[in-house]
């Protein structure tokens, strides 16, 4: 298939691009490089463009005779979405609608959409099944849920075929440590912990130690970025016109902030000092995926299950790229 990966220069997108190329697809990347890195894209495959630029989207879809789109070009920081919701609604909602309409105009009928565990809000049941109530508690989660509804409506009315993948906490780096996580500013737990191990930060601020969890810190389901990429490649072949598929992508096992810190201490040999802070706005206490559906339907299973292996994968990248893609 000819696949346009929108946001393919970003963290998760670049790993999906690599997986698609390895699976034999013909891949193009459209990215504005606001967060992405040209160095992570295969040579000659990058089209610079904005989600807001309908003409650029249509040109890319038409010129490259695209069969399917994967869409990673969203902002994905929960705290930032609380502080600046306009940025999130504009890009994640308006920008994505623009992409869907460009696809309609050019007759491209297949999309894999990156959604999130944040659509569930504070779940009543953990591990969370796909049909659990959707009650986001932050603007980021609302933007993604709104797009899930739009996709279902576009499928019914216009015959769009789509897959929604609800990611839990993406982490780790490519197994050869040539592409990995490089956000500015960094807000995610594992890279911040590893910046402490690299001596770039004094300590980790732990946001909330009074959650209703065994050690008082938040529990998340950390899913390796190559396992996420694999889910995209598997689901692409299953998309049918006018139909939607929705899967959680997580390991099904949670780790608390303290457990991640302990794993990082073992992996790096660094003491990683921590300082307790108040809770961060928009954080649910525990998010762990039920991944039964994707395991059953797509015969997908994560290759990385233990938090220590995941942290070790991220550590290999951060050690060899202490300043991310800017490392000389
Ligand atoms: N945390 C800290 N200190 C930090 C950074 C994070 O204690 O310096 C804590 C957070 O409070 C949270 C946990 O570590 O409890 C994980 O935080 P991240 O920022 O790494 O990730 P989030 O769970 O907030 O968000 C991520 C993605 C979202 C996605 C969500 C779904 O960024 O896109 O996972 O679980 F929606």
Short mmCIF file of N, CA, C and O in Angstrom, two decimals, residues 208-213 215-217 278-279:
data_model
loop_
_atom_site.label_atom_id
_atom_site.label_comp_id
_atom_site.label_asym_id
_atom_site.label_seq_id
_atom_site.Cartn_x
_atom_site.Cartn_y
_atom_site.Cartn_z
N UNK A 208 2.16 13.68 42.90
CA UNK A 208 1.10 12.99 43.62
C UNK A 208 1.60 11.71 44.25
O UNK A 208 2.05 10.80 43.56
N UNK A 209 1.54 11.68 45.60
CA UNK A 209 1.94 10.47 46.32
C UNK A 209 0.80 9.98 47.22
O UNK A 209 0.99 9.15 48.08
N UNK A 210 -0.40 10.58 46.98
CA UNK A 210 -1.56 10.23 47.81
C UNK A 210 -2.71 9.68 46.98
O UNK A 210 -3.88 9.82 47.33
N UNK A 211 -2.37 9.07 45.84
CA UNK A 211 -3.42 8.45 45.01
C UNK A 211 -3.89 7.14 45.65
O UNK A 211 -3.12 6.51 46.40
N UNK A 212 -5.11 6.71 45.33
CA UNK A 212 -5.60 5.45 45.89
C UNK A 212 -5.00 4.24 45.16
O UNK A 212 -5.69 3.45 44.54
N UNK A 213 -3.68 4.13 45.21
CA UNK A 213 -2.94 3.03 44.59
C UNK A 213 -2.03 2.44 45.67
O UNK A 213 -1.80 3.11 46.69
N UNK A 215 1.16 2.17 46.26
CA UNK A 215 2.24 3.00 46.81
C UNK A 215 1.94 4.51 46.74
O UNK A 215 2.81 5.33 47.00
N UNK A 216 0.70 4.85 46.39
CA UNK A 216 0.28 6.25 46.40
C UNK A 216 0.61 7.02 45.13
O UNK A 216 0.20 8.17 44.97
N UNK A 217 1.35 6.39 44.19
CA UNK A 217 1.67 7.10 42.94
C UNK A 217 0.85 6.52 41.79
O UNK A 217 0.34 5.40 41.88
N UNK A 278 2.71 18.01 44.69
CA UNK A 278 1.26 17.79 44.63
C UNK A 278 0.86 17.13 43.31
O UNK A 278 1.66 17.10 42.36
N UNK A 279 -0.36 16.66 43.25
CA UNK A 279 -0.87 16.03 42.03
C UNK A 279 -0.83 17.00 40.86
O UNK A 279 -0.99 18.21 41.06
#
